[in-house]
Amino acid sequence: DTAVSQTPKYLVTQMGNDKSIKCEQNLGHDTMYWYKQDSKKFLKIMFSYNNKELIINETVPNRFSPKSPDKAHLNLHINSLELGDSAVYFCASSQGVGAGGYYEQYFGPGTRLTVT
Amino acid sequence: ILNVEQSPQSLHVQEGDSTNFTCSFPSSNFYALHWYRWETAKSPEALFVMTLNGDEKKKGRISATLNTKEGYSYLYIKGSQPEDSATYLCAENTDKLIFGTGTRLQVFP
């Protein structure tokens, strides 16, 4: 039974399209995150939600909008996709409030987005 | 140090060798230091979360130490095995996790 799942695993789309990536965790965690793995393989935080409330919003284009319908789900919607959005996006979750702090984070398998 | 830095970038060792690598981080505004193991085609998995200066943690053959005053952590692997091959990431928590670029370890049989 997967702890943190993401769909789809691969997403190939054209510039200008709107797409969503879904994330679900069955660990009962309060906090969920979206990370982007950039071209240099860095993992960078994009957003963090705690109990459906946005608590971290990094400098991310406003074409990216997270939505948390409940604390087990955190979806990422991207409008007007650009070539530079091509990356692997990881969802994660942890107990507690904030950016993970004293609690380890559990990562999903990643979604490889390719914009052509 | 302004960023989380890891060294070396990559490491090749023979099975049975012991190895260690370094994570350096800005030591102001420190809350916690995380270590993750990231195998190819998988997702990062937590190894340790350390918070106190002088902390030492151990999981099997892998251990880690923390020096918050000078801003570094060491990860040690005793008697490396091929299944230890992975990228080892550290991340400093200030108000969010800042990851280093990782140390890629390959263990040859």
Short mmCIF file of C-alpha atoms in Angstrom, two decimals:
data_model
loop_
_atom_site.label_atom_id
_atom_site.label_comp_id
_atom_site.label_asym_id
_atom_site.label_seq_id
_atom_site.Cartn_x
_atom_site.Cartn_y
_atom_site.Cartn_z
CA ASP A 1 0.00 0.00 0.00
CA THR A 2 1.80 3.12 -1.27
CA ALA A 3 2.31 5.79 1.40
CA VAL A 4 2.58 8.81 -0.92
CA SER A 5 1.28 8.38 -4.44
CA GLN A 6 1.34 10.71 -7.42
CA THR A 7 -0.47 10.59 -10.73
CA PRO A 8 0.47 10.61 -13.47
CA LYS A 9 4.03 9.29 -13.37
CA TYR A 10 4.79 10.76 -16.78
CA LEU A 11 3.16 13.73 -18.44
CA VAL A 12 4.00 14.94 -21.92
CA THR A 13 2.17 18.00 -23.13
CA GLN A 14 2.48 21.00 -25.40
CA MET A 15 3.30 24.57 -24.52
CA GLY A 16 0.31 26.60 -23.52
CA ASN A 17 -1.70 23.68 -22.14
CA ASP A 18 -3.04 23.44 -18.59
CA LYS A 19 -2.31 20.29 -16.61
CA SER A 20 -2.68 18.91 -13.09
CA ILE A 21 -0.66 16.50 -11.00
CA LYS A 22 -2.37 14.73 -8.13
CA CYS A 23 -0.86 13.64 -4.83
CA GLU A 24 -2.34 11.53 -2.05
CA GLN A 25 -0.86 10.32 1.23
CA ASN A 26 -2.31 7.64 3.48
CA LEU A 27 0.03 8.24 6.41
CA GLY A 28 -2.29 10.54 8.33
CA HIS A 29 0.24 13.37 8.07
CA ASP A 30 -0.76 16.98 8.56
CA THR A 31 1.70 18.60 6.18
CA MET A 32 2.24 18.12 2.45
CA TYR A 33 4.73 19.63 0.02
CA TRP A 34 5.54 20.06 -3.63
CA TYR A 35 9.15 20.04 -4.75
CA LYS A 36 10.67 20.61 -8.16
CA GLN A 37 13.84 18.81 -9.20
CA ASP A 38 15.56 21.21 -11.51
CA SER A 39 18.03 20.60 -14.33
CA LYS A 40 20.93 20.55 -11.86
CA LYS A 41 19.15 17.85 -9.86
CA PHE A 42 18.42 20.20 -6.94
CA LEU A 43 15.24 19.52 -5.02
CA LYS A 44 13.58 22.88 -4.36
CA ILE A 45 10.51 23.50 -2.25
CA MET A 46 7.60 25.07 -4.10
CA PHE A 47 4.66 24.90 -1.70
CA SER A 48 3.71 23.49 1.66
CA TYR A 49 0.25 22.96 3.13
CA ASN A 50 -0.68 22.15 6.70
CA ASN A 51 -4.22 20.91 7.28
CA LYS A 52 -5.35 22.39 3.97
CA GLU A 53 -3.75 25.78 4.68
CA LEU A 54 -0.93 27.18 2.59
CA ILE A 55 2.10 27.80 4.81
CA ILE A 56 4.98 28.01 2.34
CA ASN A 57 4.77 29.63 -1.06
CA GLU A 58 8.18 30.03 -2.61
CA THR A 59 8.94 32.31 -5.52
CA VAL A 60 7.01 30.27 -8.04
CA PRO A 61 5.21 31.71 -11.10
CA ASN A 62 1.55 32.22 -10.37
CA ARG A 63 0.80 29.82 -13.21
CA PHE A 64 1.39 27.18 -10.54
CA SER A 65 -1.51 26.77 -8.14
CA PRO A 66 -1.67 24.14 -5.42
CA LYS A 67 -5.01 22.92 -4.15
CA SER A 68 -5.63 20.86 -1.03
CA PRO A 69 -9.19 19.53 -0.85
CA ASP A 70 -8.37 17.69 2.39
CA LYS A 71 -5.23 17.01 4.38
CA ALA A 72 -4.58 13.74 2.54
CA HIS A 73 -4.46 15.36 -0.89
CA LEU A 74 -2.39 18.11 -2.45
CA ASN A 75 -2.76 18.70 -6.16
CA LEU A 76 -0.67 20.94 -8.38
CA HIS A 77 -2.29 22.74 -11.28
CA ILE A 78 -0.13 24.42 -13.89
CA ASN A 79 -1.56 26.89 -16.39
CA SER A 80 -0.07 27.92 -19.72
CA LEU A 81 2.77 25.46 -19.58
CA GLU A 82 6.18 26.64 -20.75
CA LEU A 83 9.25 24.72 -21.91
CA GLY A 84 11.06 25.66 -18.71
CA ASP A 85 8.44 23.87 -16.63
CA SER A 86 9.86 20.54 -17.80
CA ALA A 87 11.17 18.84 -14.66
CA VAL A 88 10.40 16.10 -12.17
CA TYR A 89 7.89 17.18 -9.53
CA PHE A 90 7.83 15.41 -6.18
CA CYS A 91 5.10 15.43 -3.59
CA ALA A 92 5.99 14.74 0.05
CA SER A 93 4.32 14.64 3.44
CA SER A 94 5.35 14.80 7.09
CA GLN A 95 3.90 15.04 10.54
CA GLY A 96 3.73 18.39 12.24
CA VAL A 97 3.62 21.95 11.12
CA GLY A 98 6.11 23.84 9.05
CA ALA A 99 8.77 22.78 6.59
CA GLY A 100 9.41 19.37 8.04
CA GLY A 101 11.38 20.62 10.95
CA TYR A 102 12.04 17.72 13.23
CA TYR A 103 10.02 15.25 11.16
CA GLU A 104 11.25 13.21 8.26
CA GLN A 105 9.52 13.67 4.96
CA TYR A 106 8.02 10.88 2.89
CA PHE A 107 8.28 11.37 -0.85
CA GLY A 108 6.09 10.23 -3.69
CA PRO A 109 7.57 8.57 -6.80
CA GLY A 110 7.73 11.80 -8.77
CA THR A 111 6.00 13.01 -11.94
CA ARG A 112 8.21 13.64 -14.94
CA LEU A 113 6.69 16.55 -16.86
CA THR A 114 7.89 17.18 -20.40
CA VAL A 115 6.66 20.27 -22.21
CA THR A 116 7.20 20.27 -25.97
CA ILE B 1 28.43 29.23 3.83
CA LEU B 2 25.27 30.45 2.17
CA ASN B 3 23.98 27.17 0.79
CA VAL B 4 23.89 23.55 1.75
CA GLU B 5 26.94 21.97 0.17
CA GLN B 6 27.88 18.32 -0.06
CA SER B 7 31.19 16.73 -0.87
CA PRO B 8 32.38 14.83 -2.67
CA GLN B 9 29.97 15.05 -5.58
CA SER B 10 30.55 11.38 -6.35
CA LEU B 11 32.40 8.48 -4.84
CA HIS B 12 33.33 5.03 -6.13
CA VAL B 13 34.34 2.42 -3.58
CA GLN B 14 34.90 -1.33 -3.45
CA GLU B 15 32.56 -3.60 -1.56
CA GLY B 16 33.71 -3.81 2.05
CA ASP B 17 35.29 -0.35 2.12
CA SER B 18 34.08 2.14 4.67
CA THR B 19 33.32 5.61 3.43
CA ASN B 20 32.14 8.99 4.61
CA PHE B 21 30.91 12.21 3.13
CA THR B 22 30.24 15.73 4.28
CA CYS B 23 27.33 18.13 4.41
CA SER B 24 28.09 21.79 5.17
CA PHE B 25 25.32 24.21 5.99
CA PRO B 26 24.85 27.78 7.21
CA SER B 27 24.82 27.47 10.96
CA SER B 28 22.62 30.47 11.72
CA ASN B 29 18.88 29.91 12.13
CA PHE B 30 19.34 26.15 12.33
CA TYR B 31 16.46 23.87 13.32
CA ALA B 32 17.34 20.41 12.02
CA LEU B 33 19.51 18.51 9.58
CA HIS B 34 18.02 15.72 7.47
CA TRP B 35 19.77 12.92 5.59
CA TYR B 36 18.00 11.08 2.76
CA ARG B 37 18.97 8.13 0.60
CA TRP B 38 17.88 8.35 -3.03
CA GLU B 39 18.17 5.31 -5.25
CA THR B 40 17.93 5.70 -9.00
CA ALA B 41 14.33 5.59 -10.28
CA LYS B 42 12.98 5.74 -6.75
CA SER B 43 12.09 8.57 -4.37
CA PRO B 44 14.19 9.92 -1.49
CA GLU B 45 13.90 7.97 1.76
CA ALA B 46 14.69 9.46 5.14
CA LEU B 47 17.71 8.16 7.01
CA PHE B 48 18.11 10.58 9.91
CA VAL B 49 16.81 13.82 11.32
CA MET B 50 19.20 15.46 13.77
CA THR B 51 18.66 18.56 15.83
CA LEU B 52 21.23 18.83 18.64
CA ASN B 53 24.88 19.74 18.42
CA GLY B 54 26.88 16.56 18.95
CA ASP B 55 23.99 14.32 17.89
CA GLU B 56 25.01 10.92 16.59
CA LYS B 57 22.53 8.60 14.94
CA LYS B 58 22.93 5.07 13.62
CA LYS B 59 20.90 2.77 11.40
CA GLY B 60 22.61 -0.52 10.69
CA ARG B 61 25.92 0.19 8.99
CA ILE B 62 25.09 3.85 8.41
CA SER B 63 25.71 6.55 11.00
CA ALA B 64 25.73 10.33 11.08
CA THR B 65 27.13 13.07 13.29
CA LEU B 66 26.18 16.70 13.63
CA ASN B 67 28.13 19.84 14.52
CA THR B 68 25.78 22.81 14.53
CA LYS B 69 28.39 25.29 15.78
CA GLU B 70 30.62 24.85 12.77
CA GLY B 71 27.81 23.87 10.41
CA TYR B 72 28.62 20.37 9.21
CA SER B 73 27.39 16.81 9.35
CA TYR B 74 29.16 13.60 8.37
CA LEU B 75 27.54 10.45 7.05
CA TYR B 76 29.49 7.21 7.48
CA ILE B 77 28.91 3.86 5.84
CA LYS B 78 30.79 0.94 7.34
CA GLY B 79 31.60 -2.01 5.08
CA SER B 80 29.87 -0.66 1.96
CA GLN B 81 27.71 -3.07 -0.03
CA PRO B 82 26.53 -2.78 -3.65
CA GLU B 83 23.00 -2.12 -2.37
CA ASP B 84 24.30 1.04 -0.67
CA SER B 85 24.76 2.55 -4.12
CA ALA B 86 22.56 5.65 -4.18
CA THR B 87 22.66 9.42 -3.93
CA TYR B 88 22.81 10.66 -0.34
CA LEU B 89 21.13 14.00 0.20
CA CYS B 90 21.33 16.25 3.19
CA ALA B 91 18.92 19.09 3.88
CA GLU B 92 18.97 21.86 6.44
CA ASN B 93 15.73 22.99 7.95
CA THR B 94 15.52 26.69 8.71
CA ASP B 95 11.96 27.62 7.89
CA LYS B 96 11.95 25.14 5.03
CA LEU B 97 14.13 22.29 3.85
CA ILE B 98 17.10 23.39 1.76
CA PHE B 99 18.67 20.43 0.00
CA GLY B 100 22.25 19.94 -1.09
CA THR B 101 22.99 18.42 -4.50
CA GLY B 102 23.92 15.10 -2.97
CA THR B 103 26.83 12.68 -2.99
CA ARG B 104 26.47 9.91 -5.53
CA LEU B 105 27.91 6.68 -4.14
CA GLN B 106 28.69 3.66 -6.27
CA VAL B 107 29.86 0.47 -4.58
CA PHE B 108 31.52 -2.09 -6.85
CA PRO B 109 31.46 -5.80 -5.98
#
